[in-house]
PDB file of C-alpha atoms in Angstrom:
ATOM      1  CA  MET T 216       0.222  20.538  -1.997  1.00 69.00           C
ATOM      2  CA  GLY T 217       3.349  19.650  -3.968  1.00 84.00           C
ATOM      3  CA  GLU T 218       3.282  17.291  -6.959  1.00 90.00           C
ATOM      4  CA  GLU T 219       5.930  15.262  -8.746  1.00 95.00           C
ATOM      5  CA  ARG T 220       5.394  13.076 -11.789  1.00 97.00           C
ATOM      6  CA  PHE T 221       7.180   9.779 -12.360  1.00 97.00           C
ATOM      7  CA  GLY T 222       6.870   9.060 -16.054  1.00 96.00           C
ATOM      8  CA  GLU T 223       3.527   9.446 -17.772  1.00 96.00           C
ATOM      9  CA  PHE T 224       1.408   7.279 -15.509  1.00 97.00           C
ATOM     10  CA  VAL T 225       2.340   7.898 -11.849  1.00 98.00           C
ATOM     11  CA  LEU T 226       1.981  11.051  -9.794  1.00 97.00           C
ATOM     12  CA  VAL T 227       3.100  11.727  -6.216  1.00 97.00           C
ATOM     13  CA  ARG T 228       1.300  14.390  -4.193  1.00 96.00           C
ATOM     14  CA  ARG T 229       2.579  15.648  -0.865  1.00 93.00           C
ATOM     15  CA  HIS T 230      -0.135  17.061   1.338  1.00 90.00           C
ATOM     16  CA  GLY T 231       0.479  20.213   3.388  1.00 65.00           C
ATOM     17  CA  GLU T 232       3.660  22.139   4.030  1.00 52.00           C
ATOM     18  CA  GLY T 233       4.691  20.735   7.406  1.00 51.00           C
ATOM     19  CA  ASP T 234       3.873  22.240  10.768  1.00 45.00           C
ATOM     20  CA  GLY T 235       6.568  21.560  13.284  1.00 47.00           C
ATOM     21  CA  GLY T 236       6.025  17.921  14.076  1.00 48.00           C
ATOM     22  CA  THR T 237       2.276  17.260  14.229  1.00 47.00           C
ATOM     23  CA  GLY T 238       2.087  15.284  11.005  1.00 52.00           C
ATOM     24  CA  GLU T 239       0.798  17.753   8.414  1.00 52.00           C
ATOM     25  CA  GLY T 240       2.851  17.678   5.246  1.00 58.00           C
ATOM     26  CA  THR T 241       4.039  14.136   5.884  1.00 90.00           C
ATOM     27  CA  VAL T 242       1.377  12.201   3.950  1.00 96.00           C
ATOM     28  CA  ALA T 243       2.369  11.258   0.409  1.00 97.00           C
ATOM     29  CA  GLU T 244      -0.204  10.144  -2.154  1.00 98.00           C
ATOM     30  CA  LEU T 245       1.011   7.755  -4.848  1.00 98.00           C
ATOM     31  CA  VAL T 246      -1.491   8.223  -7.672  1.00 98.00           C
ATOM     32  CA  LEU T 247      -2.042   5.621 -10.396  1.00 98.00           C
ATOM     33  CA  ASP T 248      -2.758   7.807 -13.430  1.00 98.00           C
ATOM     34  CA  ARG T 249      -3.295   5.765 -16.576  1.00 97.00           C
ATOM     35  CA  PRO T 250      -7.034   6.346 -16.989  1.00 96.00           C
ATOM     36  CA  LYS T 251      -7.266   5.371 -20.664  1.00 95.00           C
ATOM     37  CA  ALA T 252      -6.278   1.810 -19.693  1.00 97.00           C
ATOM     38  CA  MET T 253      -8.038   1.682 -16.292  1.00 97.00           C
ATOM     39  CA  ASN T 254      -4.556   1.769 -14.740  1.00 98.00           C
ATOM     40  CA  ALA T 255      -3.476  -1.524 -16.327  1.00 97.00           C
ATOM     41  CA  VAL T 256       0.156  -1.977 -15.318  1.00 97.00           C
ATOM     42  CA  SER T 257       2.354  -1.740 -18.408  1.00 97.00           C
ATOM     43  CA  THR T 258       6.121  -2.059 -18.353  1.00 97.00           C
ATOM     44  CA  GLU T 259       6.481   1.725 -18.311  1.00 97.00           C
ATOM     45  CA  MET T 260       3.957   2.109 -15.510  1.00 98.00           C
ATOM     46  CA  ALA T 261       5.660  -0.610 -13.454  1.00 98.00           C
ATOM     47  CA  ARG T 262       8.974   1.229 -13.737  1.00 98.00           C
ATOM     48  CA  SER T 263       7.288   4.442 -12.643  1.00 98.00           C
ATOM     49  CA  VAL T 264       5.640   2.853  -9.600  1.00 98.00           C
ATOM     50  CA  ALA T 265       8.995   1.388  -8.555  1.00 98.00           C
ATOM     51  CA  ALA T 266      10.748   4.734  -9.047  1.00 98.00           C
ATOM     52  CA  ALA T 267       8.113   6.593  -7.048  1.00 98.00           C
ATOM     53  CA  CYS T 268       8.383   4.055  -4.211  1.00 98.00           C
ATOM     54  CA  ALA T 269      12.168   4.339  -4.180  1.00 98.00           C
ATOM     55  CA  SER T 270      11.877   8.104  -3.874  1.00 97.00           C
ATOM     56  CA  LEU T 271       9.266   7.922  -1.104  1.00 97.00           C
ATOM     57  CA  GLY T 272      11.117   5.194   0.767  1.00 96.00           C
ATOM     58  CA  GLY T 273      14.233   7.331   0.901  1.00 95.00           C
ATOM     59  CA  ASP T 274      12.414  10.428   2.153  1.00 94.00           C
ATOM     60  CA  GLU T 275      12.647  10.554   5.952  1.00 92.00           C
ATOM     61  CA  GLY T 276       9.948  13.247   6.017  1.00 93.00           C
ATOM     62  CA  VAL T 277       7.264  10.888   4.725  1.00 95.00           C
ATOM     63  CA  ARG T 278       5.306   9.136   7.472  1.00 96.00           C
ATOM     64  CA  VAL T 279       2.429   7.555   5.519  1.00 97.00           C
ATOM     65  CA  VAL T 280       1.827   6.692   1.855  1.00 98.00           C
ATOM     66  CA  VAL T 281      -1.670   6.435   0.356  1.00 98.00           C
ATOM     67  CA  VAL T 282      -2.095   4.683  -3.018  1.00 98.00           C
ATOM     68  CA  THR T 283      -4.986   6.119  -5.057  1.00 98.00           C
ATOM     69  CA  SER T 284      -6.374   6.127  -8.605  1.00 98.00           C
ATOM     70  CA  THR T 285      -7.538   8.824 -11.011  1.00 97.00           C
ATOM     71  CA  HIS T 286      -9.938   6.489 -12.821  1.00 97.00           C
ATOM     72  CA  GLU T 287     -13.579   6.803 -11.765  1.00 95.00           C
ATOM     73  CA  ARG T 288     -14.377   3.099 -12.162  1.00 96.00           C
ATOM     74  CA  ALA T 289     -11.128   1.340 -11.304  1.00 98.00           C
ATOM     75  CA  PHE T 290      -8.303   1.298  -8.835  1.00 98.00           C
ATOM     76  CA  CYS T 291      -6.255  -0.916 -11.172  1.00 98.00           C
ATOM     77  CA  VAL T 292      -7.330  -3.782 -13.440  1.00 97.00           C
ATOM     78  CA  GLY T 293      -3.990  -5.586 -13.210  1.00 96.00           C
ATOM     79  CA  ALA T 294      -1.312  -6.336 -15.771  1.00 95.00           C
ATOM     80  CA  ASP T 295      -1.568  -4.836 -19.247  1.00 95.00           C
ATOM     81  CA  LEU T 296      -2.608  -7.988 -21.104  1.00 94.00           C
ATOM     82  CA  LYS T 297      -2.705  -6.182 -24.446  1.00 94.00           C
ATOM     83  CA  GLU T 298       0.994  -5.423 -24.020  1.00 95.00           C
ATOM     84  CA  ARG T 299       1.682  -8.933 -22.761  1.00 93.00           C
ATOM     85  CA  ASN T 300      -0.053 -10.419 -25.823  1.00 93.00           C
ATOM     86  CA  SER T 301       2.671  -8.943 -28.043  1.00 94.00           C
ATOM     87  CA  PHE T 302       5.566 -10.374 -26.016  1.00 95.00           C
ATOM     88  CA  SER T 303       7.735 -13.265 -27.042  1.00 96.00           C
ATOM     89  CA  ASP T 304       8.713 -15.668 -24.279  1.00 96.00           C
ATOM     90  CA  ALA T 305      12.092 -13.953 -24.058  1.00 97.00           C
ATOM     91  CA  GLU T 306      10.479 -10.520 -23.776  1.00 96.00           C
ATOM     92  CA  LEU T 307       8.123 -11.736 -21.061  1.00 95.00           C
ATOM     93  CA  LEU T 308      11.072 -13.131 -19.118  1.00 96.00           C
ATOM     94  CA  ARG T 309      12.948  -9.833 -19.411  1.00 96.00           C
ATOM     95  CA  GLN T 310       9.887  -7.895 -18.290  1.00 95.00           C
ATOM     96  CA  ARG T 311       9.340 -10.012 -15.164  1.00 96.00           C
ATOM     97  CA  PRO T 312      11.826  -8.189 -12.871  1.00 97.00           C
ATOM     98  CA  VAL T 313      10.349  -4.849 -13.966  1.00 97.00           C
ATOM     99  CA  ALA T 314       6.834  -5.977 -13.093  1.00 96.00           C
ATOM    100  CA  ARG T 315       7.958  -7.395  -9.759  1.00 97.00           C
ATOM    101  CA  GLY T 316       9.665  -4.108  -8.950  1.00 97.00           C
ATOM    102  CA  ALA T 317       6.345  -2.285  -8.832  1.00 98.00           C
ATOM    103  CA  TYR T 318       4.808  -4.655  -6.289  1.00 98.00           C
ATOM    104  CA  THR T 319       7.889  -5.038  -4.119  1.00 98.00           C
ATOM    105  CA  GLY T 320       8.322  -1.261  -4.249  1.00 98.00           C
ATOM    106  CA  VAL T 321       4.978  -0.782  -2.517  1.00 98.00           C
ATOM    107  CA  LEU T 322       5.440  -3.785  -0.224  1.00 98.00           C
ATOM    108  CA  GLU T 323       8.847  -2.643   1.007  1.00 97.00           C
ATOM    109  CA  LEU T 324       7.963   0.967   1.775  1.00 98.00           C
ATOM    110  CA  PRO T 325       9.256   1.500   5.326  1.00 97.00           C
ATOM    111  CA  VAL T 326       6.258   3.564   6.448  1.00 97.00           C
ATOM    112  CA  PRO T 327       2.584   2.657   6.879  1.00 98.00           C
ATOM    113  CA  THR T 328       0.737   2.361   3.563  1.00 98.00           C
ATOM    114  CA  ILE T 329      -2.970   2.581   2.755  1.00 98.00           C
ATOM    115  CA  ALA T 330      -4.730   1.639  -0.495  1.00 98.00           C
ATOM    116  CA  ALA T 331      -7.843   3.646  -1.413  1.00 98.00           C
ATOM    117  CA  VAL T 332      -9.861   1.267  -3.592  1.00 98.00           C
ATOM    118  CA  HIS T 333     -12.941   1.853  -5.689  1.00 98.00           C
ATOM    119  CA  GLY T 334     -14.267   0.000  -8.708  1.00 98.00           C
ATOM    120  CA  PHE T 335     -12.144  -2.796 -10.105  1.00 98.00           C
ATOM    121  CA  ALA T 336      -9.032  -3.949  -8.241  1.00 98.00           C
ATOM    122  CA  LEU T 337      -8.231  -7.166 -10.035  1.00 98.00           C
ATOM    123  CA  GLY T 338      -5.130  -9.302 -10.459  1.00 97.00           C
ATOM    124  CA  GLY T 339      -2.071  -7.114 -10.115  1.00 97.00           C
ATOM    125  CA  GLY T 340      -4.311  -4.235  -9.132  1.00 98.00           C
ATOM    126  CA  PHE T 341      -5.525  -6.116  -6.082  1.00 98.00           C
ATOM    127  CA  GLU T 342      -1.942  -7.200  -5.402  1.00 98.00           C
ATOM    128  CA  LEU T 343      -0.887  -3.534  -5.246  1.00 98.00           C
ATOM    129  CA  ALA T 344      -3.587  -3.046  -2.615  1.00 98.00           C
ATOM    130  CA  LEU T 345      -2.586  -6.233  -0.773  1.00 98.00           C
ATOM    131  CA  SER T 346       0.986  -4.899  -0.662  1.00 98.00           C
ATOM    132  CA  CYS T 347      -0.283  -2.060   1.525  1.00 98.00           C
ATOM    133  CA  ASP T 348      -0.791  -2.349   5.271  1.00 98.00           C
ATOM    134  CA  LEU T 349      -4.435  -1.259   5.152  1.00 98.00           C
ATOM    135  CA  ILE T 350      -7.119  -1.183   2.463  1.00 98.00           C
ATOM    136  CA  VAL T 351      -9.982   1.330   2.508  1.00 98.00           C
ATOM    137  CA  ALA T 352     -12.614   0.419  -0.097  1.00 98.00           C
ATOM    138  CA  ASP T 353     -15.836   2.059  -1.153  1.00 98.00           C
ATOM    139  CA  ARG T 354     -19.044   0.206  -1.964  1.00 98.00           C
ATOM    140  CA  THR T 355     -18.303   0.079  -5.691  1.00 98.00           C
ATOM    141  CA  ALA T 356     -15.156  -2.005  -5.144  1.00 98.00           C
ATOM    142  CA  VAL T 357     -14.771  -5.362  -6.865  1.00 98.00           C
ATOM    143  CA  VAL T 358     -11.603  -7.289  -5.975  1.00 98.00           C
ATOM    144  CA  GLY T 359     -10.088 -10.588  -6.976  1.00 98.00           C
ATOM    145  CA  LEU T 360      -7.160 -12.593  -8.299  1.00 98.00           C
ATOM    146  CA  PRO T 361      -8.407 -14.051 -11.603  1.00 97.00           C
ATOM    147  CA  GLU T 362      -5.016 -15.045 -13.032  1.00 97.00           C
ATOM    148  CA  VAL T 363      -5.663 -18.793 -13.351  1.00 97.00           C
ATOM    149  CA  SER T 364      -8.553 -17.980 -15.706  1.00 97.00           C
ATOM    150  CA  VAL T 365      -6.031 -16.643 -18.241  1.00 94.00           C
ATOM    151  CA  GLY T 366      -3.408 -19.356 -17.783  1.00 95.00           C
ATOM    152  CA  VAL T 367      -1.059 -17.792 -15.224  1.00 96.00           C
ATOM    153  CA  ILE T 368      -0.954 -17.367 -11.449  1.00 97.00           C
ATOM    154  CA  PRO T 369      -0.793 -14.254  -9.259  1.00 97.00           C
ATOM    155  CA  GLY T 370       2.712 -12.882  -9.680  1.00 96.00           C
ATOM    156  CA  GLY T 371       2.699  -9.714  -7.618  1.00 97.00           C
ATOM    157  CA  GLY T 372       2.625 -11.409  -4.224  1.00 97.00           C
ATOM    158  CA  GLY T 373      -0.994 -12.572  -4.223  1.00 98.00           C
ATOM    159  CA  THR T 374      -0.342 -16.212  -3.335  1.00 98.00           C
ATOM    160  CA  GLN T 375       1.624 -15.067  -0.280  1.00 97.00           C
ATOM    161  CA  LEU T 376      -0.202 -11.907   0.803  1.00 98.00           C
ATOM    162  CA  LEU T 377      -3.791 -13.126   0.491  1.00 98.00           C
ATOM    163  CA  PRO T 378      -3.441 -16.130   2.853  1.00 97.00           C
ATOM    164  CA  ARG T 379      -1.787 -13.851   5.392  1.00 96.00           C
ATOM    165  CA  ARG T 380      -4.992 -11.812   5.361  1.00 96.00           C
ATOM    166  CA  VAL T 381      -7.704 -14.453   5.159  1.00 97.00           C
ATOM    167  CA  GLY T 382      -6.088 -17.837   5.834  1.00 96.00           C
ATOM    168  CA  ALA T 383      -4.857 -20.558   3.507  1.00 97.00           C
ATOM    169  CA  ALA T 384      -8.186 -22.235   2.719  1.00 98.00           C
ATOM    170  CA  ARG T 385     -10.040 -19.003   1.950  1.00 98.00           C
ATOM    171  CA  ALA T 386      -7.163 -17.773  -0.198  1.00 98.00           C
ATOM    172  CA  ALA T 387      -7.108 -21.084  -2.070  1.00 98.00           C
ATOM    173  CA  GLU T 388     -10.814 -20.855  -2.837  1.00 98.00           C
ATOM    174  CA  LEU T 389     -10.486 -17.304  -4.132  1.00 98.00           C
ATOM    175  CA  ILE T 390      -7.375 -17.955  -6.241  1.00 98.00           C
ATOM    176  CA  PHE T 391      -8.489 -21.343  -7.627  1.00 98.00           C
ATOM    177  CA  SER T 392     -11.992 -20.101  -8.517  1.00 98.00           C
ATOM    178  CA  ALA T 393     -10.701 -16.808  -9.969  1.00 98.00           C
ATOM    179  CA  ARG T 394     -13.905 -15.201  -8.797  1.00 97.00           C
ATOM    180  CA  ARG T 395     -14.548 -11.519  -8.313  1.00 98.00           C
ATOM    181  CA  VAL T 396     -15.683 -10.385  -4.877  1.00 98.00           C
ATOM    182  CA  GLU T 397     -17.895  -7.347  -4.393  1.00 98.00           C
ATOM    183  CA  ALA T 398     -17.357  -4.815  -1.644  1.00 98.00           C
ATOM    184  CA  GLU T 399     -19.703  -6.101   1.062  1.00 98.00           C
ATOM    185  CA  GLU T 400     -18.389  -9.664   0.891  1.00 98.00           C
ATOM    186  CA  ALA T 401     -14.807  -8.433   0.555  1.00 98.00           C
ATOM    187  CA  HIS T 402     -15.185  -6.519   3.808  1.00 98.00           C
ATOM    188  CA  ARG T 403     -16.838  -9.459   5.543  1.00 98.00           C
ATOM    189  CA  LEU T 404     -14.044 -11.818   4.474  1.00 98.00           C
ATOM    190  CA  GLY T 405     -11.287  -9.399   5.476  1.00 98.00           C
ATOM    191  CA  LEU T 406     -10.090  -8.746   1.923  1.00 98.00           C
ATOM    192  CA  VAL T 407     -10.459  -5.047   2.717  1.00 98.00           C
ATOM    193  CA  ASP T 408     -10.232  -3.405   6.119  1.00 98.00           C
ATOM    194  CA  GLN T 409     -12.657  -0.515   5.973  1.00 98.00           C
ATOM    195  CA  LEU T 410     -15.794  -0.050   3.860  1.00 98.00           C
ATOM    196  CA  VAL T 411     -17.070   3.457   3.093  1.00 98.00           C
ATOM    197  CA  ASP T 412     -19.745   5.017   0.924  1.00 98.00           C
ATOM    198  CA  ALA T 413     -19.215   5.271  -2.819  1.00 98.00           C
ATOM    199  CA  GLY T 414     -16.706   7.953  -3.708  1.00 97.00           C
ATOM    200  CA  GLU T 415     -15.342   8.285  -0.168  1.00 98.00           C
ATOM    201  CA  ASP T 416     -12.387   5.884  -0.335  1.00 98.00           C
ATOM    202  CA  ARG T 417      -9.720   8.486  -1.105  1.00 98.00           C
ATOM    203  CA  ALA T 418     -10.975  11.032   1.426  1.00 98.00           C
ATOM    204  CA  GLU T 419     -11.210   8.440   4.195  1.00 98.00           C
ATOM    205  CA  ALA T 420      -7.817   6.935   3.369  1.00 98.00           C
ATOM    206  CA  LEU T 421      -6.195  10.381   3.486  1.00 97.00           C
ATOM    207  CA  ALA T 422      -7.979  11.187   6.755  1.00 96.00           C
ATOM    208  CA  LEU T 423      -6.748   7.914   8.260  1.00 97.00           C
ATOM    209  CA  ALA T 424      -3.250   8.681   6.968  1.00 97.00           C
ATOM    210  CA  GLY T 425      -3.376  12.064   8.681  1.00 95.00           C
ATOM    211  CA  ARG T 426      -4.277  10.458  11.995  1.00 95.00           C
ATOM    212  CA  ILE T 427      -1.452   7.961  11.638  1.00 96.00           C
ATOM    213  CA  ALA T 428       1.044  10.645  10.573  1.00 95.00           C
ATOM    214  CA  ALA T 429       0.465  12.574  13.796  1.00 94.00           C
ATOM    215  CA  ASN T 430       2.312   9.817  15.647  1.00 95.00           C
ATOM    216  CA  SER T 431       6.044   9.302  16.150  1.00 95.00           C
ATOM    217  CA  PRO T 432       7.914   8.938  12.836  1.00 95.00           C
ATOM    218  CA  VAL T 433      10.499   6.693  14.476  1.00 95.00           C
ATOM    219  CA  GLY T 434       7.785   4.682  16.192  1.00 96.00           C
ATOM    220  CA  LEU T 435       5.775   4.195  13.001  1.00 97.00           C
ATOM    221  CA  ARG T 436       8.743   2.831  11.063  1.00 96.00           C
ATOM    222  CA  ALA T 437       9.814   0.565  13.911  1.00 97.00           C
ATOM    223  CA  ALA T 438       6.282  -0.746  14.461  1.00 97.00           C
ATOM    224  CA  LYS T 439       5.918  -1.540  10.749  1.00 97.00           C
ATOM    225  CA  ARG T 440       9.278  -3.294  10.732  1.00 96.00           C
ATOM    226  CA  ALA T 441       8.287  -5.425  13.730  1.00 97.00           C
ATOM    227  CA  LEU T 442       4.927  -6.309  12.181  1.00 96.00           C
ATOM    228  CA  ARG T 443       6.375  -7.236   8.785  1.00 94.00           C
ATOM    229  CA  VAL T 444       9.557  -9.018   9.867  1.00 94.00           C
ATOM    230  CA  GLY T 445       7.871 -10.893  12.698  1.00 94.00           C
ATOM    231  CA  GLN T 446       5.012 -12.153  10.561  1.00 91.00           C
ATOM    232  CA  GLY T 447       5.183 -15.904  10.164  1.00 88.00           C
ATOM    233  CA  LEU T 448       7.898 -16.429  12.754  1.00 94.00           C
ATOM    234  CA  ASP T 449       7.328 -18.540  15.843  1.00 95.00           C
ATOM    235  CA  LEU T 450       6.440 -16.546  18.945  1.00 96.00           C
ATOM    236  CA  ARG T 451       9.889 -16.600  20.514  1.00 96.00           C
ATOM    237  CA  ALA T 452      11.574 -15.350  17.314  1.00 97.00           C
ATOM    238  CA  GLY T 453       8.840 -12.774  16.801  1.00 97.00           C
ATOM    239  CA  LEU T 454       9.358 -11.374  20.274  1.00 97.00           C
ATOM    240  CA  GLU T 455      13.062 -10.962  19.499  1.00 97.00           C
ATOM    241  CA  VAL T 456      12.136  -8.967  16.384  1.00 97.00           C
ATOM    242  CA  GLU T 457       9.855  -6.800  18.512  1.00 97.00           C
ATOM    243  CA  ASP T 458      12.584  -6.264  21.105  1.00 97.00           C
ATOM    244  CA  ALA T 459      15.035  -5.089  18.442  1.00 96.00           C
ATOM    245  CA  ALA T 460      12.452  -2.632  17.111  1.00 96.00           C
ATOM    246  CA  TRP T 461      11.680  -1.431  20.650  1.00 96.00           C
ATOM    247  CA  ARG T 462      15.369  -0.729  21.273  1.00 95.00           C
ATOM    248  CA  ALA T 463      15.529   1.337  18.078  1.00 92.00           C
ATOM    249  CA  VAL T 464      12.800   3.607  19.466  1.00 94.00           C
ATOM    250  CA  ALA T 465      13.405   3.571  23.210  1.00 94.00           C
ATOM    251  CA  PHE T 466      16.544   5.735  23.109  1.00 94.00           C
ATOM    252  CA  SER T 467      15.388   8.086  20.353  1.00 94.00           C
ATOM    253  CA  GLY T 468      14.440  11.725  20.501  1.00 95.00           C
ATOM    254  CA  ASP T 469      10.890  10.715  19.647  1.00 94.00           C
ATOM    255  CA  ARG T 470      10.577   8.669  22.839  1.00 94.00           C
ATOM    256  CA  ALA T 471      11.873  11.560  24.952  1.00 95.00           C
ATOM    257  CA  GLU T 472       9.508  14.026  23.288  1.00 94.00           C
ATOM    258  CA  GLY T 473       6.532  11.674  23.467  1.00 95.00           C
ATOM    259  CA  VAL T 474       6.928  11.078  27.198  1.00 94.00           C
ATOM    260  CA  ALA T 475       7.496  14.799  27.846  1.00 96.00           C
ATOM    261  CA  ALA T 476       4.419  15.771  25.840  1.00 95.00           C
ATOM    262  CA  PHE T 477       2.274  13.256  27.694  1.00 95.00           C
ATOM    263  CA  ASN T 478       3.384  14.562  31.076  1.00 96.00           C
ATOM    264  CA  GLU T 479       2.993  18.188  29.996  1.00 95.00           C
ATOM    265  CA  ARG T 480      -0.465  17.480  28.527  1.00 96.00           C
ATOM    266  CA  ARG T 481       0.341  18.836  25.089  1.00 95.00           C
ATOM    267  CA  SER T 482       0.677  17.527  21.554  1.00 94.00           C
ATOM    268  CA  PRO T 483       4.135  16.183  20.776  1.00 95.00           C
ATOM    269  CA  ARG T 484       6.518  18.118  18.563  1.00 94.00           C
ATOM    270  CA  TRP T 485       8.509  15.341  16.973  1.00 94.00           C
ATOM    271  CA  PRO T 486      12.188  16.048  16.261  1.00 92.00           C
ATOM    272  CA  PRO T 487      13.044  16.656  12.584  1.00 85.00           C
ATOM    273  CA  ALA T 488      14.006  13.592  10.593  1.00 74.00           C
ATOM    274  CA  VAL T 489      17.746  13.145  10.185  1.00 64.00           C
TER     275      VAL T 489
END
């Protein structure tokens, strides 16, 4: 397992060494590693998350990214309000693009992404999870967007990503009330996708990532693009987005290998990324 650090607070782990196309070695783990602050997102940490995402997004060998935490009781508690308390208005304005870069970095990763959530995932921490395609949470998870309780609004995509998950009215209730939602209710409402026993979120997220990574690299990227770009479009426009993504895959080496493997009753050996 290879490791690379991005600044002091973010670590990227690459699992396995690669095995000729079956998916091993193609799962990257983006680790939030600021345990003394429960992974509160400071300016430095935001830059590091964005840098790690840029590196992973440009790596054609990566098929799935899993976002995890080193803190035992928190995924991420959101923005570093102690740092923010020292900012002038001008400093806060200058910091805004840096903060946004962390969330858009995760959101715009071209491969499937999974958040492994335990403990607190609040404010910007929950927005990091919402920026992923799937959220695996354990039974200790507590999620929410409490920003209006401290005089701001969600600024990492929460007002746009949450209603896409749970509908406009449910999102409004959660954002306006600023309430925290515990794991069982979060799963029932669709705030998280999979609920596992305490301490199992990372292991299950990595196992799910491994199953996803065994599939066509070209197909995974095209399917994510179709899902993301088509979201919110009318049906006719969405079908055009899907058709464009289908054409990107249909004449690829992955399609030829996938069909051959199916007919030969063997596991596919996906062509190397180019």
